[in-house]
Amino acid sequence: MQYFTFIGTGKYDEIKYSFQEGQKPDLETKYVQEAIVNGFNEEIDEIFIFCTVESREGHGIVLKKILEEQYHKKVHFIEVNFDVQTEEIVLEM
């Protein structure tokens, strides 16, 4: 399965993630993408991250390293302009 997500430039705090209500958190991380890959690792083959130049250079590079080294996933960046409209992304793909 291909997993499509996005990364921004804001402040990312450590959060505890769990996919089962009432269950102890599975993972504590800054990135929800890592929690999703951790929870669905067997189903995800490739990851595509929509980003701006700034978000790729800020959080994207760190996230890519985590996903490739810890989860052995192939990560691709899809660079978009800061003010891109959803319609533009859909038409380009």
mmCIF file of C-alpha atoms in Angstrom:
data_model
loop_
_atom_site.group_PDB
_atom_site.id
_atom_site.type_symbol
_atom_site.label_atom_id
_atom_site.label_comp_id
_atom_site.label_asym_id
_atom_site.label_seq_id
_atom_site.Cartn_x
_atom_site.Cartn_y
_atom_site.Cartn_z
ATOM 1 C CA MET A 1 0.000 0.000 0.000
ATOM 2 C CA GLN A 2 1.099 3.549 -0.666
ATOM 3 C CA TYR A 3 0.761 5.982 2.241
ATOM 4 C CA PHE A 4 0.265 9.664 1.374
ATOM 5 C CA THR A 5 0.796 12.315 4.050
ATOM 6 C CA PHE A 6 2.086 15.843 4.527
ATOM 7 C CA ILE A 7 4.556 17.656 6.763
ATOM 8 C CA GLY A 8 4.416 21.287 7.847
ATOM 9 C CA THR A 9 6.754 23.843 9.346
ATOM 10 C CA GLY A 10 5.111 24.251 12.759
ATOM 11 C CA LYS A 11 6.318 23.150 16.169
ATOM 12 C CA TYR A 12 6.018 19.398 16.703
ATOM 13 C CA ASP A 13 5.711 18.103 20.270
ATOM 14 C CA GLU A 14 6.147 14.534 21.515
ATOM 15 C CA ILE A 15 2.737 12.820 21.753
ATOM 16 C CA LYS A 16 1.796 9.327 22.895
ATOM 17 C CA TYR A 17 -0.111 7.404 20.199
ATOM 18 C CA SER A 18 -2.330 4.339 20.508
ATOM 19 C CA PHE A 19 -4.671 2.800 17.950
ATOM 20 C CA GLN A 20 -6.792 0.883 20.479
ATOM 21 C CA GLU A 21 -9.102 2.715 22.876
ATOM 22 C CA GLY A 22 -8.101 2.068 26.468
ATOM 23 C CA GLN A 23 -4.785 0.509 25.443
ATOM 24 C CA LYS A 24 -1.461 1.839 26.660
ATOM 25 C CA PRO A 25 0.187 4.064 24.035
ATOM 26 C CA ASP A 26 2.182 2.161 21.432
ATOM 27 C CA LEU A 27 4.637 4.935 20.663
ATOM 28 C CA GLU A 28 5.715 8.406 21.717
ATOM 29 C CA THR A 29 6.880 10.559 18.810
ATOM 30 C CA LYS A 30 6.718 14.037 17.309
ATOM 31 C CA TYR A 31 5.342 12.694 14.052
ATOM 32 C CA VAL A 32 1.928 11.118 13.561
ATOM 33 C CA GLN A 33 3.350 9.594 10.377
ATOM 34 C CA GLU A 34 5.741 7.492 12.453
ATOM 35 C CA ALA A 35 2.879 6.325 14.672
ATOM 36 C CA ILE A 36 0.831 5.335 11.604
ATOM 37 C CA VAL A 37 3.731 3.456 10.028
ATOM 38 C CA ASN A 38 4.445 1.781 13.369
ATOM 39 C CA GLY A 39 0.826 0.661 13.605
ATOM 40 C CA PHE A 40 0.442 -0.440 9.982
ATOM 41 C CA ASN A 41 4.024 -1.362 9.116
ATOM 42 C CA GLU A 42 3.221 -4.621 7.336
ATOM 43 C CA GLU A 43 0.683 -2.955 5.041
ATOM 44 C CA ILE A 44 2.723 0.084 3.958
ATOM 45 C CA ASP A 45 5.233 -0.311 1.131
ATOM 46 C CA GLU A 46 6.029 3.273 0.150
ATOM 47 C CA ILE A 47 5.465 6.677 1.730
ATOM 48 C CA PHE A 48 4.805 9.910 -0.174
ATOM 49 C CA ILE A 49 5.137 13.147 1.790
ATOM 50 C CA PHE A 50 3.670 16.388 0.454
ATOM 51 C CA CYS A 51 5.864 19.266 1.603
ATOM 52 C CA THR A 52 7.208 22.702 0.842
ATOM 53 C CA VAL A 53 10.928 23.342 0.541
ATOM 54 C CA GLU A 54 10.860 24.737 4.080
ATOM 55 C CA SER A 55 8.970 21.828 5.615
ATOM 56 C CA ARG A 56 11.170 19.256 3.857
ATOM 57 C CA GLU A 57 14.318 20.946 5.128
ATOM 58 C CA GLY A 58 12.864 21.380 8.623
ATOM 59 C CA HIS A 59 10.914 18.288 9.645
ATOM 60 C CA GLY A 60 10.916 16.240 6.433
ATOM 61 C CA ILE A 61 14.542 15.189 6.468
ATOM 62 C CA VAL A 62 14.286 14.025 10.095
ATOM 63 C CA LEU A 63 11.045 12.153 9.420
ATOM 64 C CA LYS A 64 12.473 10.502 6.306
ATOM 65 C CA LYS A 65 15.492 9.282 8.269
ATOM 66 C CA ILE A 66 13.250 7.767 10.965
ATOM 67 C CA LEU A 67 10.974 6.034 8.462
ATOM 68 C CA GLU A 68 13.803 4.668 6.339
ATOM 69 C CA GLU A 69 16.168 3.581 9.120
ATOM 70 C CA GLN A 70 13.716 2.277 11.727
ATOM 71 C CA TYR A 71 10.933 0.966 9.486
ATOM 72 C CA HIS A 72 12.849 0.279 6.245
ATOM 73 C CA LYS A 73 10.335 2.183 4.091
ATOM 74 C CA LYS A 74 10.988 3.972 0.827
ATOM 75 C CA VAL A 75 10.127 7.670 1.304
ATOM 76 C CA HIS A 76 9.420 10.144 -1.501
ATOM 77 C CA PHE A 77 8.847 13.884 -1.211
ATOM 78 C CA ILE A 78 6.266 15.624 -3.372
ATOM 79 C CA GLU A 79 7.193 19.273 -3.276
ATOM 80 C CA VAL A 80 4.378 21.813 -3.493
ATOM 81 C CA ASN A 81 4.270 25.603 -3.354
ATOM 82 C CA PHE A 82 3.343 27.209 -0.051
ATOM 83 C CA ASP A 83 0.041 28.524 -1.396
ATOM 84 C CA VAL A 84 -0.946 25.495 -3.502
ATOM 85 C CA GLN A 85 -4.646 24.697 -3.934
ATOM 86 C CA THR A 86 -5.981 21.144 -3.608
ATOM 87 C CA GLU A 87 -7.238 21.252 -7.197
ATOM 88 C CA GLU A 88 -3.708 21.871 -8.449
ATOM 89 C CA ILE A 89 -2.369 18.757 -6.697
ATOM 90 C CA VAL A 90 -5.184 16.563 -8.001
ATOM 91 C CA LEU A 91 -4.695 17.772 -11.580
ATOM 92 C CA GLU A 92 -0.913 17.230 -11.480
ATOM 93 C CA MET A 93 -1.212 13.613 -10.361
#
